[in-house]
Short mmCIF file of C-alpha atoms in Angstrom, two decimals:
data_model
loop_
_atom_site.label_atom_id
_atom_site.label_comp_id
_atom_site.label_asym_id
_atom_site.label_seq_id
_atom_site.Cartn_x
_atom_site.Cartn_y
_atom_site.Cartn_z
CA MET A 1 -59.58 17.26 10.47
CA GLU A 2 -56.07 16.34 11.70
CA LYS A 3 -56.31 18.68 14.70
CA HIS A 4 -59.70 17.22 15.66
CA SER A 5 -58.31 13.63 15.74
CA GLN A 6 -55.26 14.72 17.78
CA ARG A 7 -57.25 16.45 20.56
CA PRO A 8 -59.16 13.46 22.13
CA GLU A 9 -55.94 11.35 22.52
CA PRO A 10 -54.35 13.15 25.52
CA LYS A 11 -57.77 13.19 27.22
CA ASN A 12 -58.11 9.39 26.82
CA LEU A 13 -54.56 8.82 28.04
CA ASN A 14 -55.28 11.05 31.06
CA SER A 15 -58.42 9.06 31.87
CA VAL A 16 -56.56 5.75 31.60
CA TRP A 17 -53.76 7.10 33.83
CA ARG A 18 -56.30 8.40 36.32
CA PHE A 19 -58.07 5.01 36.38
CA LEU A 20 -54.77 3.15 36.93
CA ARG A 21 -53.92 5.54 39.76
CA ARG A 22 -57.30 4.89 41.40
CA CYS A 23 -56.64 1.13 41.21
CA LEU A 24 -53.19 1.58 42.73
CA PHE A 25 -54.55 3.78 45.54
CA SER A 26 -57.30 1.22 46.24
CA VAL A 27 -54.61 -1.43 46.68
CA LEU A 28 -52.58 0.84 48.99
CA SER A 29 -55.67 1.63 51.08
CA PHE A 30 -55.86 -2.03 52.07
CA GLY A 31 -53.27 -1.07 54.71
CA PRO A 32 -53.19 1.91 57.10
CA MET A 33 -53.04 5.24 55.23
CA PRO A 34 -51.36 8.34 56.64
CA LYS A 35 -53.70 11.23 57.45
CA HIS A 36 -50.93 13.86 57.50
CA ILE A 37 -47.73 13.97 55.43
CA ALA A 38 -45.09 16.70 55.84
CA PHE A 39 -42.48 17.53 53.18
CA ILE A 40 -39.14 19.32 53.49
CA MET A 41 -38.69 20.27 49.83
CA ASP A 42 -34.89 20.17 49.76
CA GLY A 43 -32.62 20.14 46.70
CA ASN A 44 -34.10 22.65 44.23
CA ARG A 45 -30.79 24.50 43.81
CA ARG A 46 -28.75 21.31 43.49
CA TYR A 47 -31.27 20.01 40.93
CA ALA A 48 -30.82 23.19 38.88
CA LYS A 49 -27.02 22.73 39.04
CA LYS A 50 -27.33 19.07 38.01
CA MET A 51 -29.62 19.90 35.05
CA GLN A 52 -27.48 22.95 34.19
CA ILE A 53 -30.39 25.39 34.35
CA LYS A 54 -30.74 28.71 36.18
CA GLU A 55 -31.06 28.40 39.98
CA GLY A 56 -34.48 30.09 39.96
CA SER A 57 -35.79 27.50 37.48
CA GLY A 58 -35.01 24.76 40.01
CA HIS A 59 -37.56 26.32 42.37
CA ASN A 60 -40.11 26.57 39.54
CA VAL A 61 -39.74 22.87 38.73
CA GLY A 62 -39.97 22.23 42.45
CA PHE A 63 -43.35 23.96 42.53
CA THR A 64 -44.63 21.75 39.69
CA SER A 65 -43.43 18.72 41.61
CA LEU A 66 -45.28 20.03 44.69
CA VAL A 67 -48.59 20.41 42.84
CA SER A 68 -48.39 16.83 41.45
CA SER A 69 -47.48 15.40 44.85
CA LEU A 70 -50.39 17.29 46.42
CA GLN A 71 -52.75 15.94 43.75
CA TYR A 72 -51.67 12.34 44.45
CA CYS A 73 -51.87 12.82 48.24
CA TYR A 74 -55.38 14.22 48.10
CA GLU A 75 -56.53 11.54 45.61
CA MET A 76 -55.29 8.95 48.14
CA GLY A 77 -57.34 10.54 50.89
CA VAL A 78 -54.55 12.23 52.84
CA LYS A 79 -56.33 14.96 54.82
CA TYR A 80 -53.36 17.20 55.79
CA VAL A 81 -50.21 18.06 53.86
CA THR A 82 -47.61 20.42 55.33
CA VAL A 83 -44.66 21.80 53.38
CA TYR A 84 -41.52 23.64 54.51
CA ALA A 85 -41.32 26.39 51.92
CA PHE A 86 -39.09 29.01 53.58
CA SER A 87 -37.26 28.91 56.90
CA ILE A 88 -36.34 31.94 59.05
CA ASP A 89 -32.75 30.70 58.55
CA ASN A 90 -33.17 31.13 54.76
CA PHE A 91 -33.22 34.93 55.24
CA LYS A 92 -29.43 34.52 55.66
CA ARG A 93 -29.13 33.77 51.91
CA LYS A 94 -27.96 36.37 49.41
CA PRO A 95 -30.50 39.26 49.17
CA GLU A 96 -31.01 38.66 45.43
CA GLU A 97 -31.90 35.02 46.08
CA VAL A 98 -34.24 35.91 48.97
CA GLY A 99 -35.86 38.56 46.77
CA SER A 100 -36.44 36.16 43.90
CA LEU A 101 -37.83 33.49 46.28
CA MET A 102 -40.25 36.06 47.71
CA HIS A 103 -41.30 37.03 44.20
CA LEU A 104 -41.81 33.35 43.30
CA MET A 105 -43.87 32.80 46.45
CA LYS A 106 -46.22 35.71 45.63
CA GLU A 107 -46.61 34.43 42.08
CA LYS A 108 -47.42 30.89 43.25
CA ILE A 109 -49.85 32.02 45.96
CA ASP A 110 -51.75 34.01 43.32
CA GLN A 111 -51.63 30.99 40.99
CA LEU A 112 -53.09 28.75 43.71
CA LEU A 113 -56.12 31.03 44.03
CA GLU A 114 -56.94 30.92 40.31
CA GLU A 115 -60.02 29.08 39.06
CA GLU A 116 -58.19 26.16 37.42
CA SER A 117 -55.90 25.46 40.36
CA ILE A 118 -55.66 22.48 42.71
CA VAL A 119 -57.24 24.60 45.47
CA HIS A 120 -60.52 24.78 43.61
CA LYS A 121 -60.30 21.22 42.32
CA PHE A 122 -60.14 19.74 45.82
CA GLY A 123 -61.72 22.55 47.87
CA LEU A 124 -58.43 22.98 49.74
CA LYS A 125 -58.11 25.04 52.87
CA LEU A 126 -54.83 26.97 52.93
CA ASN A 127 -52.85 27.72 56.08
CA PHE A 128 -49.65 29.72 56.33
CA TRP A 129 -47.59 28.83 59.40
CA GLY A 130 -44.73 31.00 60.60
CA SER A 131 -43.87 34.53 61.69
CA LEU A 132 -45.68 36.18 58.78
CA ASP A 133 -44.69 39.64 60.08
CA LEU A 134 -41.12 38.86 58.91
CA LEU A 135 -42.32 38.65 55.29
CA PRO A 136 -42.40 41.64 52.91
CA GLU A 137 -45.85 43.27 52.80
CA PRO A 138 -47.01 42.00 49.35
CA ILE A 139 -46.34 38.36 50.29
CA ARG A 140 -47.81 38.71 53.76
CA SER A 141 -51.04 40.20 52.44
CA ALA A 142 -51.22 37.58 49.64
CA ALA A 143 -50.89 34.84 52.26
CA GLU A 144 -53.52 36.42 54.51
CA LYS A 145 -55.87 36.90 51.55
CA ALA A 146 -55.41 33.21 50.59
CA MET A 147 -56.25 32.08 54.13
CA VAL A 148 -59.39 34.23 54.26
CA HIS A 149 -60.46 33.13 50.78
CA THR A 150 -60.21 29.42 51.66
CA ALA A 151 -61.24 29.61 55.33
CA ASN A 152 -64.66 28.06 54.72
CA ASN A 153 -63.42 25.26 52.48
CA THR A 154 -64.13 21.81 53.89
CA GLY A 155 -61.70 19.80 51.76
CA PRO A 156 -58.15 18.68 52.58
CA VAL A 157 -55.75 21.11 54.23
CA LEU A 158 -52.48 22.46 52.82
CA SER A 159 -50.23 24.14 55.39
CA ILE A 160 -47.33 26.12 53.98
CA CYS A 161 -44.52 27.00 56.40
CA VAL A 162 -42.98 30.36 55.50
CA ALA A 163 -40.70 32.43 57.74
CA TYR A 164 -41.01 29.41 60.01
CA THR A 165 -38.86 27.55 62.47
CA SER A 166 -40.12 25.11 65.06
CA THR A 167 -38.41 26.91 67.96
CA ASN A 168 -40.01 30.18 66.82
CA GLU A 169 -43.42 28.45 66.66
CA ILE A 170 -42.94 27.07 70.20
CA LEU A 171 -41.82 30.51 71.39
CA ARG A 172 -44.96 32.18 69.95
CA ALA A 173 -47.07 29.49 71.65
CA ILE A 174 -45.32 30.25 74.96
CA ASN A 175 -45.95 33.99 74.53
CA LYS A 176 -49.64 33.45 73.65
CA SER A 177 -50.12 31.09 76.63
CA CYS A 178 -48.41 33.54 78.98
CA ALA A 179 -50.47 36.48 77.66
CA ARG A 180 -53.70 34.47 78.16
CA PHE A 181 -52.62 33.54 81.68
CA GLU A 182 -51.92 37.18 82.50
CA ASP A 183 -55.33 38.26 81.17
CA LYS A 184 -57.15 35.60 83.17
CA THR A 185 -55.48 36.03 86.56
CA GLY A 186 -54.92 39.01 88.78
CA GLU A 187 -51.94 40.64 90.41
CA GLY A 188 -49.91 38.57 92.81
CA SER A 189 -51.17 35.23 91.59
CA ASP A 190 -48.59 32.44 91.39
CA PRO A 191 -48.58 30.76 87.99
CA ALA A 192 -46.59 27.72 89.18
CA ASN A 193 -47.59 24.84 86.89
CA SER A 194 -50.53 26.78 85.44
CA ILE A 195 -49.26 26.55 81.89
CA LEU A 196 -49.54 22.97 80.73
CA VAL A 197 -48.31 21.11 77.63
CA THR A 198 -51.91 21.17 76.33
CA ASP A 199 -52.01 24.99 76.62
CA LEU A 200 -48.88 25.26 74.50
CA GLU A 201 -50.28 22.78 71.96
CA GLU A 202 -53.49 24.81 71.61
CA ASN A 203 -51.41 27.85 70.72
CA LEU A 204 -49.13 26.24 68.13
CA ASP A 205 -49.69 27.07 64.43
CA SER A 206 -50.53 23.37 63.96
CA ALA A 207 -53.29 23.29 66.60
CA SER A 208 -56.02 22.49 64.06
CA CYS A 209 -54.13 19.55 62.47
CA SER A 210 -53.28 16.06 63.61
CA GLU A 211 -49.58 15.28 64.08
CA PRO A 212 -47.72 14.26 60.92
CA ASP A 213 -47.56 10.51 60.28
CA ILE A 214 -44.64 10.86 57.86
CA VAL A 215 -41.99 13.60 57.53
CA ILE A 216 -40.16 13.32 54.20
CA ARG A 217 -36.97 15.29 53.54
CA THR A 218 -35.60 14.90 50.03
CA SER A 219 -31.95 15.14 48.92
CA GLY A 220 -30.90 12.47 51.43
CA GLU A 221 -30.26 14.92 54.28
CA THR A 222 -31.00 13.39 57.68
CA ARG A 223 -31.80 16.45 59.82
CA LEU A 224 -35.13 18.20 60.45
CA SER A 225 -33.61 21.73 60.25
CA ASN A 226 -35.99 23.14 62.85
CA PHE A 227 -39.18 21.76 61.25
CA LEU A 228 -42.10 20.36 63.30
CA LEU A 229 -39.80 19.29 66.16
CA TRP A 230 -42.72 19.36 68.66
CA GLN A 231 -45.22 17.59 66.39
CA SER A 232 -42.97 14.80 65.06
CA THR A 233 -42.81 12.74 68.28
CA PHE A 234 -44.23 9.64 66.56
CA SER A 235 -43.65 10.59 62.92
CA HIS A 236 -41.84 8.21 60.60
CA LEU A 237 -38.83 10.21 59.38
CA GLN A 238 -37.82 9.43 55.79
CA SER A 239 -34.87 10.75 53.74
CA PRO A 240 -35.13 9.57 50.12
CA ASN A 241 -31.91 10.23 48.23
CA LEU A 242 -33.20 12.40 45.39
CA PHE A 243 -33.77 16.14 44.88
CA TRP A 244 -37.25 17.58 45.46
CA PRO A 245 -38.05 18.28 41.76
CA GLU A 246 -37.39 14.56 41.09
CA PHE A 247 -39.93 13.41 43.70
CA SER A 248 -42.70 11.60 41.86
CA LEU A 249 -45.61 9.21 42.35
CA ARG A 250 -43.46 6.08 42.68
CA HIS A 251 -41.43 7.72 45.47
CA LEU A 252 -44.63 8.70 47.25
CA ILE A 253 -46.00 5.12 46.93
CA TRP A 254 -42.72 3.72 48.27
CA SER A 255 -42.83 6.18 51.17
CA ILE A 256 -46.35 5.06 52.12
CA LEU A 257 -45.42 1.37 51.87
CA GLU A 258 -42.46 1.97 54.24
CA TYR A 259 -44.81 3.82 56.62
CA GLN A 260 -47.30 0.93 56.54
CA LYS A 261 -44.51 -1.45 57.62
CA VAL A 262 -43.69 0.52 60.78
CA TYR A 263 -47.26 1.67 61.51
CA PRO A 264 -48.03 -1.07 64.12
CA TYR A 265 -44.90 -0.12 66.11
CA LEU A 266 -45.51 3.65 66.00
CA GLU A 267 -49.21 3.29 66.77
CA ALA A 268 -48.42 1.08 69.79
CA ARG A 269 -45.92 3.66 71.12
CA ARG A 270 -48.43 6.50 70.55
CA LYS A 271 -51.15 4.63 72.51
CA LEU A 272 -48.67 3.89 75.33
CA CYS A 273 -47.85 7.57 75.59
CA GLN A 274 -51.54 8.57 75.66
CA GLU A 275 -52.34 6.06 78.41
CA SER A 276 -49.52 7.19 80.76
CA MET B 1 -78.47 4.80 29.47
CA TYR B 2 -77.11 5.75 32.90
CA LEU B 3 -80.60 5.54 34.41
CA ALA B 4 -81.10 2.01 33.02
CA HIS B 5 -77.70 0.99 34.29
CA GLY B 6 -78.48 2.39 37.74
CA ILE B 7 -81.79 0.58 37.92
CA THR B 8 -80.19 -2.72 36.85
CA ARG B 9 -77.55 -2.31 39.54
CA ALA B 10 -80.13 -1.53 42.18
CA LEU B 11 -82.22 -4.59 41.24
CA ALA B 12 -79.23 -7.00 41.22
CA PRO B 13 -79.56 -9.59 43.98
CA PRO B 14 -77.69 -8.57 47.17
CA VAL B 15 -75.86 -11.92 47.37
CA GLN B 16 -74.19 -11.30 44.00
CA LYS B 17 -73.07 -7.83 45.09
CA PHE B 18 -71.73 -9.26 48.37
CA GLN B 19 -69.79 -11.99 46.54
CA SER B 20 -68.22 -9.57 44.05
CA SER B 21 -67.15 -7.21 46.87
CA ILE B 22 -65.48 -10.13 48.72
CA ILE B 23 -63.68 -11.16 45.53
CA LEU B 24 -62.57 -7.55 45.00
CA LYS B 25 -61.27 -7.37 48.58
CA TRP B 26 -59.31 -10.58 48.07
CA ILE B 27 -57.75 -9.23 44.86
CA LEU B 28 -56.84 -5.90 46.52
CA GLY B 29 -55.41 -7.72 49.54
CA PHE B 30 -53.34 -10.03 47.35
CA CYS B 31 -51.94 -7.08 45.36
CA TRP B 32 -51.16 -5.24 48.61
CA TYR B 33 -49.24 -8.22 50.00
CA LEU B 34 -47.33 -8.48 46.69
CA LEU B 35 -46.32 -4.82 46.92
CA HIS B 36 -45.15 -5.34 50.49
CA LEU B 37 -43.23 -8.43 49.46
CA VAL B 38 -41.28 -6.28 46.99
CA VAL B 39 -40.57 -3.69 49.72
CA SER B 40 -39.43 -6.42 52.15
CA LEU B 41 -37.12 -7.94 49.53
CA VAL B 42 -35.52 -4.59 48.75
CA ASP B 43 -35.14 -3.81 52.48
CA MET B 44 -33.61 -7.28 53.03
CA VAL B 45 -31.03 -6.71 50.29
CA CYS B 46 -30.12 -3.29 51.77
CA PHE B 47 -29.89 -4.83 55.25
CA LEU B 48 -27.61 -7.65 54.08
CA ASN B 49 -25.45 -5.16 52.20
CA HIS B 50 -25.17 -3.02 55.32
CA LEU B 51 -24.46 -6.06 57.52
CA LEU B 52 -21.64 -7.19 55.20
CA LEU B 53 -19.97 -3.78 55.24
CA SER B 54 -20.41 -3.45 59.03
CA SER B 55 -18.83 -6.90 59.57
CA ILE B 56 -15.84 -5.92 57.43
CA ILE B 57 -15.51 -2.65 59.37
CA SER B 58 -15.69 -4.57 62.69
CA THR B 59 -12.71 -6.71 61.64
CA GLY B 60 -10.60 -3.53 61.38
CA LEU B 61 -9.58 -4.18 57.77
CA LEU B 62 -10.83 -0.78 56.52
CA ARG B 63 -8.40 1.83 57.83
CA LYS B 64 -10.60 4.87 57.24
CA TYR B 65 -13.03 3.63 59.93
CA GLN B 66 -10.27 3.13 62.51
CA ASN B 67 -9.06 6.54 63.66
CA LEU B 68 -12.26 8.54 63.44
CA LYS B 69 -11.85 12.33 63.44
CA LEU B 70 -14.81 13.53 65.50
CA ASN B 71 -13.90 17.21 65.89
CA ASN B 72 -17.37 18.37 64.91
CA LEU B 73 -19.11 15.99 67.35
CA ASN B 74 -19.48 17.72 70.72
CA CYS B 75 -22.46 15.72 71.84
CA LEU B 76 -23.91 12.41 70.65
CA ALA B 77 -27.50 11.44 71.43
CA ILE B 78 -28.88 7.92 71.41
CA VAL B 79 -32.60 7.11 71.31
CA VAL B 80 -33.39 3.54 72.35
CA ASP B 81 -36.73 1.78 72.09
CA SER B 82 -37.95 1.31 75.69
CA GLU B 83 -38.64 -2.42 75.31
CA GLU B 84 -35.16 -3.04 73.91
CA ALA B 85 -33.66 -0.83 76.63
CA GLU B 86 -34.69 -3.40 79.27
CA ASP B 87 -31.61 -5.41 78.23
CA ILE B 88 -29.11 -3.27 80.13
CA THR B 89 -26.05 -5.19 78.85
CA LYS B 90 -26.60 -3.91 75.31
CA THR B 91 -26.64 -0.26 76.39
CA GLN B 92 -23.58 -0.76 78.58
CA LYS B 93 -21.72 -2.36 75.65
CA LEU B 94 -22.69 0.59 73.43
CA LEU B 95 -21.35 3.04 76.02
CA SER B 96 -18.07 1.15 76.26
CA TRP B 97 -17.65 1.22 72.47
CA LEU B 98 -18.30 4.97 72.48
CA SER B 99 -15.81 5.45 75.28
CA SER B 100 -13.16 3.56 73.26
CA ILE B 101 -13.84 5.90 70.27
CA ASP B 102 -13.29 8.87 72.62
CA VAL B 103 -16.81 10.34 72.47
CA LYS B 104 -16.89 12.82 75.36
CA CYS B 105 -20.55 13.64 75.82
CA ILE B 106 -23.55 11.33 75.43
CA THR B 107 -27.27 11.87 75.89
CA LEU B 108 -29.30 8.66 76.26
CA TYR B 109 -33.06 8.82 75.71
CA ASP B 110 -35.97 6.42 75.83
CA LEU B 111 -39.71 7.15 75.82
CA GLN B 112 -40.72 5.54 79.10
CA GLY B 113 -37.70 6.23 81.34
CA VAL B 114 -36.42 2.62 81.35
CA LEU B 115 -32.82 3.84 80.98
CA LYS B 116 -33.25 6.18 83.97
CA ARG B 117 -34.47 3.21 86.02
CA THR B 118 -31.76 0.76 84.90
CA ILE B 119 -28.55 2.51 83.81
CA GLY B 120 -29.39 5.67 85.78
CA ASN B 121 -29.63 3.80 89.05
CA ASP B 122 -26.39 1.97 88.28
CA PHE B 123 -24.62 5.29 87.78
CA LYS B 124 -26.18 6.72 90.92
CA SER B 125 -24.83 3.92 93.07
CA MET B 126 -21.41 3.98 91.34
CA THR B 127 -20.78 7.69 91.29
CA ASN B 128 -23.19 9.20 93.84
CA THR B 129 -24.38 11.86 91.38
CA SER B 130 -27.83 12.91 90.09
CA LEU B 131 -30.05 10.53 88.17
CA ARG B 132 -29.96 12.61 85.03
CA GLU B 133 -26.29 13.20 84.56
CA CYS B 134 -23.07 11.57 85.63
CA LYS B 135 -19.40 11.58 84.74
CA MET B 136 -17.79 8.31 83.84
CA SER B 137 -14.01 8.19 83.45
CA LYS B 138 -13.78 10.57 80.47
CA MET B 139 -17.43 10.73 79.37
CA THR B 140 -20.44 12.71 80.54
CA VAL B 141 -23.65 10.72 80.24
CA GLU B 142 -27.04 12.40 80.47
CA ILE B 143 -30.18 10.24 80.66
CA LEU B 144 -33.55 11.62 79.51
CA SER B 145 -37.11 10.47 78.92
CA LEU B 146 -40.39 11.91 77.55
CA SER B 147 -40.95 14.14 80.58
CA ASP B 148 -37.73 16.06 79.82
CA GLY B 149 -39.10 17.24 76.46
CA LYS B 150 -42.42 19.05 76.10
CA GLU B 151 -43.06 19.12 79.86
CA GLY B 152 -39.67 20.78 80.36
CA ILE B 153 -40.69 23.53 77.93
CA ALA B 154 -44.03 23.99 79.75
CA LYS B 155 -42.11 24.33 83.04
CA ALA B 156 -39.81 26.90 81.42
CA ALA B 157 -42.93 28.86 80.37
CA ASN B 158 -44.19 28.75 83.98
CA PHE B 159 -40.78 29.92 85.20
CA LEU B 160 -40.80 32.87 82.76
CA ILE B 161 -44.35 33.97 83.57
CA SER B 162 -43.61 33.68 87.32
CA LYS B 163 -40.68 36.05 86.98
CA TYR B 164 -42.78 38.41 84.86
CA MET B 165 -45.68 38.47 87.39
CA LYS B 166 -43.27 39.27 90.22
CA ASP B 167 -41.64 42.13 88.26
CA ASP B 168 -43.86 45.15 89.02
CA SER B 169 -41.94 47.46 86.66
CA LEU B 170 -42.79 45.31 83.63
CA ARG B 171 -46.43 44.80 84.61
CA CYS B 172 -47.10 48.45 85.46
CA ASN B 173 -45.76 49.50 82.04
CA GLY B 174 -48.52 47.45 80.50
CA THR B 175 -46.00 45.42 78.48
CA LYS B 176 -47.39 42.08 77.47
CA PRO B 177 -45.11 39.12 78.22
CA THR B 178 -43.01 38.68 75.05
CA PHE B 179 -40.10 36.39 75.63
CA SER B 180 -37.28 35.57 73.22
CA GLU B 181 -35.69 32.24 72.27
CA SER B 182 -32.62 33.01 74.37
CA GLN B 183 -34.84 33.74 77.38
CA VAL B 184 -36.52 30.36 76.92
CA SER B 185 -33.08 28.69 76.70
CA ASN B 186 -31.97 30.48 79.88
CA ALA B 187 -35.19 29.44 81.64
CA LEU B 188 -34.61 25.79 80.63
CA GLU B 189 -31.10 26.05 82.10
CA ALA B 190 -32.36 27.67 85.31
CA ILE B 191 -34.80 24.82 85.97
CA GLY B 192 -32.30 22.10 85.07
CA TYR B 193 -33.69 21.13 81.63
CA LYS B 194 -30.93 22.51 79.46
CA GLY B 195 -28.29 20.37 77.81
CA PRO B 196 -26.12 20.57 74.70
CA ASP B 197 -27.78 20.25 71.29
CA PRO B 198 -26.50 16.93 69.93
CA GLU B 199 -24.96 17.12 66.45
CA LEU B 200 -25.80 13.45 65.83
CA LEU B 201 -28.65 11.27 67.06
CA LEU B 202 -28.60 7.48 66.62
CA VAL B 203 -31.97 5.72 66.78
CA TYR B 204 -31.88 2.09 67.96
CA GLY B 205 -35.29 0.56 67.37
CA PRO B 206 -37.64 -0.73 64.67
CA ALA B 207 -38.33 2.69 63.08
CA ARG B 208 -36.58 5.98 62.33
CA CYS B 209 -38.46 8.13 64.81
CA HIS B 210 -37.12 10.36 67.61
CA LEU B 211 -39.95 9.33 70.01
CA GLY B 212 -40.20 12.72 71.75
CA PHE B 213 -36.52 13.67 72.23
CA PRO B 214 -36.53 17.24 73.70
CA PRO B 215 -37.65 19.38 70.74
CA TRP B 216 -35.65 22.45 71.79
CA ARG B 217 -32.42 20.51 71.26
CA LEU B 218 -33.11 18.82 67.91
CA ARG B 219 -32.91 21.76 65.51
CA TYR B 220 -29.93 20.77 63.35
CA THR B 221 -29.29 17.24 64.61
CA GLU B 222 -28.47 14.56 62.02
CA ILE B 223 -30.81 11.62 62.77
CA ILE B 224 -29.58 8.16 61.75
CA HIS B 225 -31.52 4.91 62.09
CA MET B 226 -29.31 2.07 63.37
CA GLY B 227 -31.86 -0.74 63.45
CA SER B 228 -32.77 -2.81 66.48
CA LEU B 229 -30.52 -2.64 69.57
CA ARG B 230 -30.60 -6.47 69.62
CA PHE B 231 -28.58 -6.56 66.37
CA MET B 232 -26.22 -3.67 67.13
CA ASN B 233 -22.64 -4.07 66.03
CA TYR B 234 -19.47 -1.99 66.24
CA GLY B 235 -19.15 -1.73 62.45
CA SER B 236 -22.47 0.14 61.92
CA LEU B 237 -21.60 2.50 64.78
CA ALA B 238 -18.20 3.29 63.24
CA ARG B 239 -19.81 3.75 59.82
CA ALA B 240 -22.45 6.14 61.18
CA LEU B 241 -19.79 8.22 62.97
CA TYR B 242 -17.52 8.23 59.88
CA ASP B 243 -20.40 9.36 57.59
CA PHE B 244 -21.24 12.10 60.09
CA SER B 245 -17.63 13.34 60.14
CA LYS B 246 -17.89 13.98 56.37
CA LYS B 247 -21.14 16.04 56.63
CA ASN B 248 -21.43 19.71 55.77
CA GLN B 249 -24.36 21.85 56.83
CA ASN B 250 -25.49 25.14 55.29
CA TYR B 251 -27.72 26.11 58.24
CA GLY B 252 -30.30 27.52 55.85
CA LYS B 253 -27.90 29.50 53.66
#
């Protein structure tokens, strides 16, 4: 009898919390809402040090924080979320750390494809951006399997940057554009000004997404560290001073309110650029 | 029960539904304005705090902001909002402050090329050098706009594919064009679009946004928002440079 009376309580609390969230998001939607938010999930190791837990556990807590943030973003109607999970520069870390991060990534990709996950809840489409050939085979095939599995989903899009840097992405776009040019034209043709900015943009990993409206880097660091340098021309860059595992709903709300303040300015500059 | 409820809702007079949706909109709007009032108040407090500290720094009372050690600053970039850049006196004042702090290399950028038209032309007449770069007494000043960013990279791609198409040995081998990052950097240099990667970028404008600064050069640049150029002061500049001098980067490690 006791167990039976305890079980409905969390469900009721969840419903009340969900209802309050919907009210809050309805208020926020009165102003312009971002369609694409990008996150640089910085500070997992420093969080682990601060909480005096194992370094690997910091990344695990970071993943939990990611799933909640994704849930809130998609409930608010954000169509695209992009996250910087692993940079090509991160391969320079100690082999044991790289190995455990790879292991964590495989585990989380598999978790995302399970029935109860956020992918199924929202009908997410998964993208993996980066030089996937640099990843160990199990992770690369898990990523490719996840992309195939969710390719026909019509819900919001989650793009995960692994083995990624922006300059590497631009380089691959240059190589694809040049290869296409070579296929199309014959010997002796002069390619002067044949490759345009639009050709490069069509060949970027991000070609199917709109440009990010907000780029958030946690832990207070003010650099982009080779993330979305091409796509962030008119993005509002934000650097909240807290570690990624501490990022919660109130920080996300604050971030969107700050974006709404500068939206008229950024939108005017974007339109000016499109007209010229 | 749900069916009855649905039918009742459907039969409710349209005017009533219209009135309740207007009331709901008003309530949502009011709550939204309240939220934004809180954000504005917090931002105002932060701004006043910053202004107070910057004013104290400008007086020269705080010694640590006086002799700035800028050993790790080889190149400083400044992004200015194009509308604010029309007031040329502000930019000239900024350059003179930077010269007094001994900053050797500066890259100025604005979206629409206003700085090229105003300051750039000034430099051209004073020093008889190119529009994009000139040497002042001890400073090198480079002036860029949107066309030096993505378009520069597209031109570098054209340069690389041109060289490839003219190289019969590569094409006869059947090798597909596969360039490297260093080849792209060399191509940018060959066509006059290469410059140093700034370690620090100061944004003068209403929002923290790089507005299309050449992407190839922004990889590890610290990006600081300085507020509007209209309200620029020496104290915030000194504070930004001091905070930068204390930074440590892992570069991914």
